Amino acid sequence: MTRASKKLIIANWKMNPLDLAHAKDLFIGVKETARTLSKVQTVIAPPFVYLSELSKLFSGHRIALSSQDVFWEKRGSFTGEVSPAMLKDIRVGYSIVGHSERRGLGESDEDVHKKIEAVTKEGITAIVCIGESDRDHTEGTHLAFLTAQIETAFRDVKKSSLSKIVVAYEPIWAIGKSEADAMKPHELHETVLFIKKILASLYGKQAGFKIPIVYGGSVEKNNTAVLLVEGMVDGLLVGHASLSVKEFTEIMRIAQKV
Ligand code: PGA
């Protein structure tokens, strides 16, 4: 089963920090470590307002920027929205699409689908978030839920776009807690195999298995190694633990070693 050669470690800062000075400090602190790690691709997803300033602070490829959301149209009368072309112009290489917190604010599977098409068309990598709720998890309907989420998101997405897609599996019930509440690695491994099976049914084994899958939901330094190794994922999407240079760079260093 193909796994990406580099671990993808993505920081989702969500609506933090409160000012540009702190955003720069956090980014520079992480960058210093990122440039020393040959086996890790670090990606930072700050709020939109910081993207263009942060894009002036790096030159190499070991660190990259991501938006936390994006709109599907290129330009026009869409008040408050930001297009993939605008992100590309300031060297944003990735875009999170369909995060559960956006879905919670009303984003549909159909919207997610349009966003995937729009960002990949601009050559930006879509980090496509999927994940079941607590209810689906306890009622055992999570596999059917994930299947529907994947099938709608990827409908008509061409094989040629797959090199610009990462799937981020983030069970909603595991988000924003602590390491003890993260998904158990063996359970993650089973779900990852299931997701790969769905992707293979859409694109064939070779192409489907190649799509990198990252895990998110209460990743901290103490569960990094076990999630990566036993969970068999290609990387991690880190929320609260990405707001501390010390904690996040430790996660990156562990990812370099495993
Ligand atoms: P968390 O957030 O690491 O704080 O659980 C992850 C996410 O929502 O992407």
Tab-separated table of C-alpha atoms and ligand atoms in Angstrom, residues 12 14 99 101 170 174-177 217-219 237-240, ligand 1:
chain	number	residue	atom	x	y	z
A	12	ASN	CA	-4.759	24.363	11.735
A	14	LYS	CA	-8.336	28.070	13.486
A	99	HIS	CA	-13.566	21.211	7.910
A	101	GLU	CA	-16.383	23.473	11.893
A	170	GLU	CA	-11.162	13.921	11.481
A	174	ALA	CA	-12.262	13.411	18.798
A	175	ILE	CA	-11.675	17.079	17.912
A	176	GLY	CA	-10.542	19.702	20.422
A	177	LYS	CA	-10.060	17.396	23.394
A	217	GLY	CA	-8.519	15.079	16.322
A	218	SER	CA	-6.650	15.769	19.553
A	219	VAL	CA	-3.186	15.094	18.183
A	237	LEU	CA	-3.788	17.687	11.080
A	238	VAL	CA	-3.117	19.404	14.359
A	239	GLY	CA	-5.407	21.991	15.962
A	240	HIS	CA	-4.803	23.233	19.506
B	1	PGA	P1	-7.589	19.540	17.549
B	1	PGA	O1	-8.218	20.117	16.177
B	1	PGA	O2	-6.220	19.070	17.245
B	1	PGA	O3	-7.624	20.685	18.495
B	1	PGA	O4	-8.485	18.407	17.964
B	1	PGA	C1	-8.050	19.436	14.966
B	1	PGA	C2	-8.869	20.094	13.886
B	1	PGA	O5	-10.018	20.494	14.146
B	1	PGA	O6	-8.397	20.219	12.743
